[in-house]
Coordinates of C-alpha atoms in Angstrom, one line a residue:
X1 CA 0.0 0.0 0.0
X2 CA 1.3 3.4 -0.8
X3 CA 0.8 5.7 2.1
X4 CA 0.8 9.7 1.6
X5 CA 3.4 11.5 0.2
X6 CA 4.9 8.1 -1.4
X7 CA 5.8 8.5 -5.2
X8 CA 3.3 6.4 -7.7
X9 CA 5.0 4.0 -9.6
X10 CA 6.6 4.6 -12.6
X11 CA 3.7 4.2 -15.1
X12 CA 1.5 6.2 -13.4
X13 CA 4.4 9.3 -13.1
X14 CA 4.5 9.1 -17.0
X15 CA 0.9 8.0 -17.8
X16 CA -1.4 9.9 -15.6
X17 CA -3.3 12.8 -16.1
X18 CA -4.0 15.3 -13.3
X19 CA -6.4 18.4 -13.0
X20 CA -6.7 20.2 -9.5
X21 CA -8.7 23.4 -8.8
X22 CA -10.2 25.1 -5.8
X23 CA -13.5 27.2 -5.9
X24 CA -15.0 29.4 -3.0
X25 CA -18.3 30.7 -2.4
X26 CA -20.4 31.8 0.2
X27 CA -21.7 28.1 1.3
X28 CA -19.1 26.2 1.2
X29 CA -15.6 25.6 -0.7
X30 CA -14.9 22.9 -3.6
X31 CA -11.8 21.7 -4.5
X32 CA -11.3 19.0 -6.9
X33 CA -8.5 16.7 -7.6
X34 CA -8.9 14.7 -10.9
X35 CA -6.7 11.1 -12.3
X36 CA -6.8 8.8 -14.9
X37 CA -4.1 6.0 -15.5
X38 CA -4.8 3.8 -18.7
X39 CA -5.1 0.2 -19.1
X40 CA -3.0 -2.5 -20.3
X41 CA -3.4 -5.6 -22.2
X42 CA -2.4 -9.4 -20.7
X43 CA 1.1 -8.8 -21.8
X44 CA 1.6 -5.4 -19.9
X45 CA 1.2 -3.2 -23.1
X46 CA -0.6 0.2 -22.5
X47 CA -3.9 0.2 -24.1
X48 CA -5.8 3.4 -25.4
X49 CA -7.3 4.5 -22.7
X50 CA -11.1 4.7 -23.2
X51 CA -12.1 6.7 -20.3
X52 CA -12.9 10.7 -20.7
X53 CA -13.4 13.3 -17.7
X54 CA -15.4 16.2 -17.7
X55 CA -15.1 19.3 -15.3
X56 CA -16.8 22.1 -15.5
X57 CA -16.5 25.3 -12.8
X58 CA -18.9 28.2 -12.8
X59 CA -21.5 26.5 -14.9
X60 CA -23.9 29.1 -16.8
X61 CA -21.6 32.1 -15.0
X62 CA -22.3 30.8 -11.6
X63 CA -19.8 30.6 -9.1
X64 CA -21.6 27.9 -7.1
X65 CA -22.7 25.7 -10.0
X66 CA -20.4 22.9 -10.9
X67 CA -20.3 20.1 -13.5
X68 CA -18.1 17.2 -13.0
X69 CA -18.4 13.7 -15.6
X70 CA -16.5 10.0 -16.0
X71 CA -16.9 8.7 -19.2
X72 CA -15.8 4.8 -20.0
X73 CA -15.8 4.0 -23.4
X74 CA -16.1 0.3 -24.7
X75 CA -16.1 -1.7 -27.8
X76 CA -13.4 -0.8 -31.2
X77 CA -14.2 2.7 -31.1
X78 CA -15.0 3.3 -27.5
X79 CA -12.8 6.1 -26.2
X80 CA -14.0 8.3 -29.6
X81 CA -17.3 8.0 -28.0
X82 CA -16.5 8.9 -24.4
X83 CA -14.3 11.4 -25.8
X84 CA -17.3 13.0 -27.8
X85 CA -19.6 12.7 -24.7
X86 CA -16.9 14.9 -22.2
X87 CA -16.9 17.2 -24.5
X88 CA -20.4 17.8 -25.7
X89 CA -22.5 16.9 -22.5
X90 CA -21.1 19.7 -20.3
X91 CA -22.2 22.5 -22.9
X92 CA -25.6 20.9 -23.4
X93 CA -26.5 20.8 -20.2
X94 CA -25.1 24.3 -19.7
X95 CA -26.9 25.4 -22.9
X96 CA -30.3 24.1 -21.6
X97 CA -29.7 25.7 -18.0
X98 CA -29.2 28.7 -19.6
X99 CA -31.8 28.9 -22.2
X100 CA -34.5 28.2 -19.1
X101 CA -32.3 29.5 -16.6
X102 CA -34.1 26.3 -14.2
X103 CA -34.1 25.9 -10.4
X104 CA -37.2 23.5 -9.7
X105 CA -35.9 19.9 -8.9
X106 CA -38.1 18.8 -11.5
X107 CA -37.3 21.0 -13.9
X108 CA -33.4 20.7 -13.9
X109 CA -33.6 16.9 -13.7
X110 CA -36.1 17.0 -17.0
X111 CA -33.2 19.2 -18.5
X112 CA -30.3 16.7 -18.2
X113 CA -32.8 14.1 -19.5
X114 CA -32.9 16.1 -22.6
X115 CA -29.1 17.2 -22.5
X116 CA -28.3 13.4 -22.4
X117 CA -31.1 12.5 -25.5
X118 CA -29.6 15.2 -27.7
X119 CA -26.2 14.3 -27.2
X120 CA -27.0 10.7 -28.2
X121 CA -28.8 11.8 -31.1
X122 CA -25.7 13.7 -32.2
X123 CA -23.8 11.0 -31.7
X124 CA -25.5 8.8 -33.8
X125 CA -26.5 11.2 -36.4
X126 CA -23.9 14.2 -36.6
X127 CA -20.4 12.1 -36.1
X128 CA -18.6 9.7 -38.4
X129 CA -17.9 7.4 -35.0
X130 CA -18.7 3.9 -35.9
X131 CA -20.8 3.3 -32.7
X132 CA -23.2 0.0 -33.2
X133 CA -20.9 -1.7 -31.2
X134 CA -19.1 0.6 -29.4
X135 CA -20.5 3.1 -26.5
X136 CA -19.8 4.8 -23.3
X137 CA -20.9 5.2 -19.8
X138 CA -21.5 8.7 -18.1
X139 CA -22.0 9.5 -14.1
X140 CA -22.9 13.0 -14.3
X141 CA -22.9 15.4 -11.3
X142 CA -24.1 18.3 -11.1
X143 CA -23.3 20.5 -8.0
X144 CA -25.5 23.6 -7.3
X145 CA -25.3 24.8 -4.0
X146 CA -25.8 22.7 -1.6
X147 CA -27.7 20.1 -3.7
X148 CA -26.0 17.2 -5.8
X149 CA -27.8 15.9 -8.9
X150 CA -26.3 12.4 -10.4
X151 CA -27.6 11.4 -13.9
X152 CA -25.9 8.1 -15.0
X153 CA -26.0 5.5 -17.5
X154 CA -24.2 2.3 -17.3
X155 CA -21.6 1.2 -14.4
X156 CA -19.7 4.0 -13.4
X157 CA -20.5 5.5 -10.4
X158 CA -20.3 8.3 -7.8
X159 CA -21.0 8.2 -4.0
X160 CA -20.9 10.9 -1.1
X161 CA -18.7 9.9 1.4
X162 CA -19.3 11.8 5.5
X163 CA -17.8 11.5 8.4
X164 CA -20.0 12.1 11.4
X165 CA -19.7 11.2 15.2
X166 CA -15.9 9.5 13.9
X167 CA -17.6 7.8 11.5
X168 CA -17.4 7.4 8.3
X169 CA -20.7 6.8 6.1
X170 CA -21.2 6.6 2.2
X171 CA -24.2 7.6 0.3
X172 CA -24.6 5.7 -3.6
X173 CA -25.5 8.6 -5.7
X174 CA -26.2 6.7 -8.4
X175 CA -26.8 2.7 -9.6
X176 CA -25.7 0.6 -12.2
X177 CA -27.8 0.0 -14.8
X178 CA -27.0 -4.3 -15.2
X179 CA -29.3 -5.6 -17.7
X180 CA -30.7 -8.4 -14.8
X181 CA -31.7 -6.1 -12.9
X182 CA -35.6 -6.1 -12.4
X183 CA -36.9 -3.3 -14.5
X184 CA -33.6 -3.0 -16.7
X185 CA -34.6 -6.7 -17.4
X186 CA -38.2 -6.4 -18.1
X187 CA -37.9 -3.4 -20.9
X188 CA -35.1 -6.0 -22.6
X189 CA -36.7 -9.1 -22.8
X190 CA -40.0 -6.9 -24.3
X191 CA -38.2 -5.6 -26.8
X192 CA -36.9 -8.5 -28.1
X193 CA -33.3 -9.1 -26.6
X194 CA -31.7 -11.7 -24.3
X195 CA -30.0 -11.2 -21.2
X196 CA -27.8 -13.9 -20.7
X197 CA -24.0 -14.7 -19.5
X198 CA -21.9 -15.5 -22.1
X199 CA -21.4 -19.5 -22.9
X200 CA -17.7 -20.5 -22.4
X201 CA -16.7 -23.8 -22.8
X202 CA -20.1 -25.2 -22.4
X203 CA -21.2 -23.3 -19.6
X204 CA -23.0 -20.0 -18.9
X205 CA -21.0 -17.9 -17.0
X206 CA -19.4 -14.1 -16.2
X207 CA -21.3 -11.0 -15.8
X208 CA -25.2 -11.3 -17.6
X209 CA -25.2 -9.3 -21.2
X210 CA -27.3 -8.0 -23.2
X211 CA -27.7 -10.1 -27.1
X212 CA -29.9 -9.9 -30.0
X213 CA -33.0 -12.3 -30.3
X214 CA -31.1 -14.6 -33.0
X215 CA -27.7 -13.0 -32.9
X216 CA -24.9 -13.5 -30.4
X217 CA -24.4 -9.9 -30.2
X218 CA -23.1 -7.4 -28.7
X219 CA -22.8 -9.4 -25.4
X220 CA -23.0 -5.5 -23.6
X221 CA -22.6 -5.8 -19.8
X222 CA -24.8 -2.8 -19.2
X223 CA -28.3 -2.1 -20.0
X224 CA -27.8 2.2 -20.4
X225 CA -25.1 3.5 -22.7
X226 CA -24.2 6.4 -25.3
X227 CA -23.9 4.7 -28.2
X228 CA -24.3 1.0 -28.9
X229 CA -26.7 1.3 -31.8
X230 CA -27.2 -2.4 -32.2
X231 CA -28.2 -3.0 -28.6
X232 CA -30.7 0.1 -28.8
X233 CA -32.8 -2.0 -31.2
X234 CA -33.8 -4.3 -28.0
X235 CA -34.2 -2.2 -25.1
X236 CA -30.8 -0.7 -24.0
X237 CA -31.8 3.2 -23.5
X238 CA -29.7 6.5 -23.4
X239 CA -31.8 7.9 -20.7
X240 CA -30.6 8.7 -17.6
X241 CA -31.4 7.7 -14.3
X242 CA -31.4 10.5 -12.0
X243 CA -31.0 11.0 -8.4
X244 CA -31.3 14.2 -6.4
X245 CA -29.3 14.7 -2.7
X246 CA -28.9 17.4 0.0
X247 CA -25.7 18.0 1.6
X248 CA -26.3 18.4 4.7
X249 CA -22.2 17.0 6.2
X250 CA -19.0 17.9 4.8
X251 CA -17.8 15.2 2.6
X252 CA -16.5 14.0 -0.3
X253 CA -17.8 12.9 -3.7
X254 CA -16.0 10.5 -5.6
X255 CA -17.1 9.6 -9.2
X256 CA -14.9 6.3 -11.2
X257 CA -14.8 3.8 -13.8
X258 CA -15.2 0.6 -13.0
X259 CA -11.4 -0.4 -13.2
X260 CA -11.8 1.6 -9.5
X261 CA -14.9 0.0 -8.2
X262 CA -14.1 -3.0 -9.6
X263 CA -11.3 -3.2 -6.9
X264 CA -11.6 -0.7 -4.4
X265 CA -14.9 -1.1 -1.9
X266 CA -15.8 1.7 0.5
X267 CA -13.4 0.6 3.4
X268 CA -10.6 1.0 1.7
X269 CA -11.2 4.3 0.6
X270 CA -12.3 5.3 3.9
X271 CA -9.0 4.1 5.7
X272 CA -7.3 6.6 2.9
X273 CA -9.8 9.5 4.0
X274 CA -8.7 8.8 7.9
X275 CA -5.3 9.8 7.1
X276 CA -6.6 13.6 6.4
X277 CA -7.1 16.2 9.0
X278 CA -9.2 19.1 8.3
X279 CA -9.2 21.7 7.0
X280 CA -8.4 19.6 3.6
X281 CA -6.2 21.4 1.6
X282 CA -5.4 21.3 -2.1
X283 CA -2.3 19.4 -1.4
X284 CA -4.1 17.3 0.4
X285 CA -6.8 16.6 -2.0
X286 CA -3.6 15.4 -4.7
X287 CA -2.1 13.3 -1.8
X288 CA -5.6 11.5 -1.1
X289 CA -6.5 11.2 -4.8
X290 CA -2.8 9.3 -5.3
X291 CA -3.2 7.1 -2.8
X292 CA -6.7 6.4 -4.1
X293 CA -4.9 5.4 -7.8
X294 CA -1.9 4.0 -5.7
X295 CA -3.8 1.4 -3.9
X296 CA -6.8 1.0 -7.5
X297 CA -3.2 0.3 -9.3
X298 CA -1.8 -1.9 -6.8
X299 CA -4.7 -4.5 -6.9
X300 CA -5.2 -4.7 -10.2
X301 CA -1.4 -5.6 -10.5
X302 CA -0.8 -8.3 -8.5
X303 CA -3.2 -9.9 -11.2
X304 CA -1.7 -11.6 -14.2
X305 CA -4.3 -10.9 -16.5
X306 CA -5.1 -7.2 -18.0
X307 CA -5.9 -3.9 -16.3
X308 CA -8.5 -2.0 -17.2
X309 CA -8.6 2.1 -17.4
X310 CA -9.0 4.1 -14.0
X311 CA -10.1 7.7 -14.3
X312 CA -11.2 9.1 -10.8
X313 CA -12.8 13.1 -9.8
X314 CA -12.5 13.6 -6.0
X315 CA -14.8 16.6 -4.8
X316 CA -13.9 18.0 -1.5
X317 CA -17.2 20.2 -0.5
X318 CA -16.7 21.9 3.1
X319 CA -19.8 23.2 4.6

């Protein structure tokens, strides 16, 4: 384990991306530390790294509006499509915001269903990306005032992490959209497609994907994406699920891929978060998004098989 201050190794000192900012206001003050580390194949070859990032200060001229995005691209062409997302989401959402200029619950969750349904149509329509098999995910927040709204498709994900009473506590804000899931599974199978786990060797088995009725195709692991034309055709959606939270604690939001989750559960990024004092600085923020990647990096390599993409954003919002 890497403990704070420690150097990352090597390949993250040469491959990683970092972005770090600090914004005050009269609530509360944000500061955001940004990562992402790409992937490599089964015989330790750097892959193009698929995930995108999106951040966003001062959204629609507003000091205490704030837009942060992970994007994880799969399939041939999936990092142009997260790529295309990060950049195009942001100002559609900001474009609608400003057009209506919204602050009803209701309203402003309506407007990043329609930011997220024009963006997809663009996609599809306006880009020469070859995207029937190939899509992205998108965990979306967006921070105005004191209220968080997460709109997300797919399996990344973001949570709100609190400490309260020396306790530390985590709130999901958002889900991931598996295609077994109840409802997720219902719209599928009605619309035609399977929902199955892939047949190796004889046997069903891995994570349950998402195939045409007579085709064995495109075996997608998520029932919500950009992209993915040919799944669309039997139930996968573009639309957003979106979920609305107060802060009411100090805390932390911390939005990943799945090459984090996929390794990292919420005590060990709690046990990271112990090693801060407050107030948090920007320094500190770097240090605690490190050790974050550090440890992410560190499980995935005492694997011999591949290592998928990890792209984190670490919020800091003091209240």
């Amino acid at each position: 384990m890497l403990n704070i201050g420690d150097k990352l190794p090597s390949i993250q000192k040469h491959h990683m991306k970092r972005i770090q900012t600090e914004i005050q206001y009269e609530e509360c003050v944000v500061k955001v530390a940004a990562k992402t580390l790409p992937g490599q194949n089964i015989k330790k070859k750097l892959k193009i790294n698929q995930d995108s990032l999106a951040i966003k200060q001062n959204l629609c001229n507003q000091n205490n509006w704030h837009l942060f995005g992970i994007f994880d691209g799969h399939g041939q062409n999936g990092h142009l499509v997260s790529q295309f997302v990060s950049r195009h989401l942001p100002k559609a959402i900001e474009n609608i915001l400003l057009q209506n200029y919204v602050t009803n619950p209701n309203l402003l969750s309506k407007s990043l269903q329609v930011a997220f349904q024009q963006v997809e149509q663009d996609l599809v329509d306006k880009t020469n990306i070859a995207c029937n098999f190939s899509g992205s995910t998108a965990v979306v927040i967006l921070l105005i005032e004191s209220r968080i709204y997460c709109a997300n498709l797919g399996d990344s994900r973001a949570v709100f992490l609190y400490k309260f009473q020396d306790l530390w506590y985590n709130r999901p804000l958002s889900y991931d959209h598996k295609p077994n899931k109840n409802f997720e599974f219902k719209r599928i199978i009605r619309l035609g497609g399977r929902v199955e786990q892939s047949l190796i060797d004889g046997k069903r088995q891995g994570p349950f994907r998402v195939w045409l009725t007579n085709e064995d195709v495109p075996g997608l692991a998520m029932s919500r994406s950009f992209g993915d034309v040919a799944a669309k055709s039997v139930g996968v959606i573009a639309e957003p699920e979106i979920l609305r939270y107060k802060i009411q604690n100090s805390g932390f939001i911390l939005l990943a891929s799945d090459g984090l989750w996929d390794k990292m559960d919420f005590e060990s990024i709690q046990k990271i978060l112990d090693h801060i004092d407050s107030p948090i600085t920007q320094l500190d923020m770097e240090l605690i998004a490190q050790k974050i990647l550090g440890e992410t990096y560190s499980k995935w390599d005492r694997k011999d098989s591949g290592r998928d993409d990890i792209t984190l954003i670490l919020v800091h919002i003091q209240i």
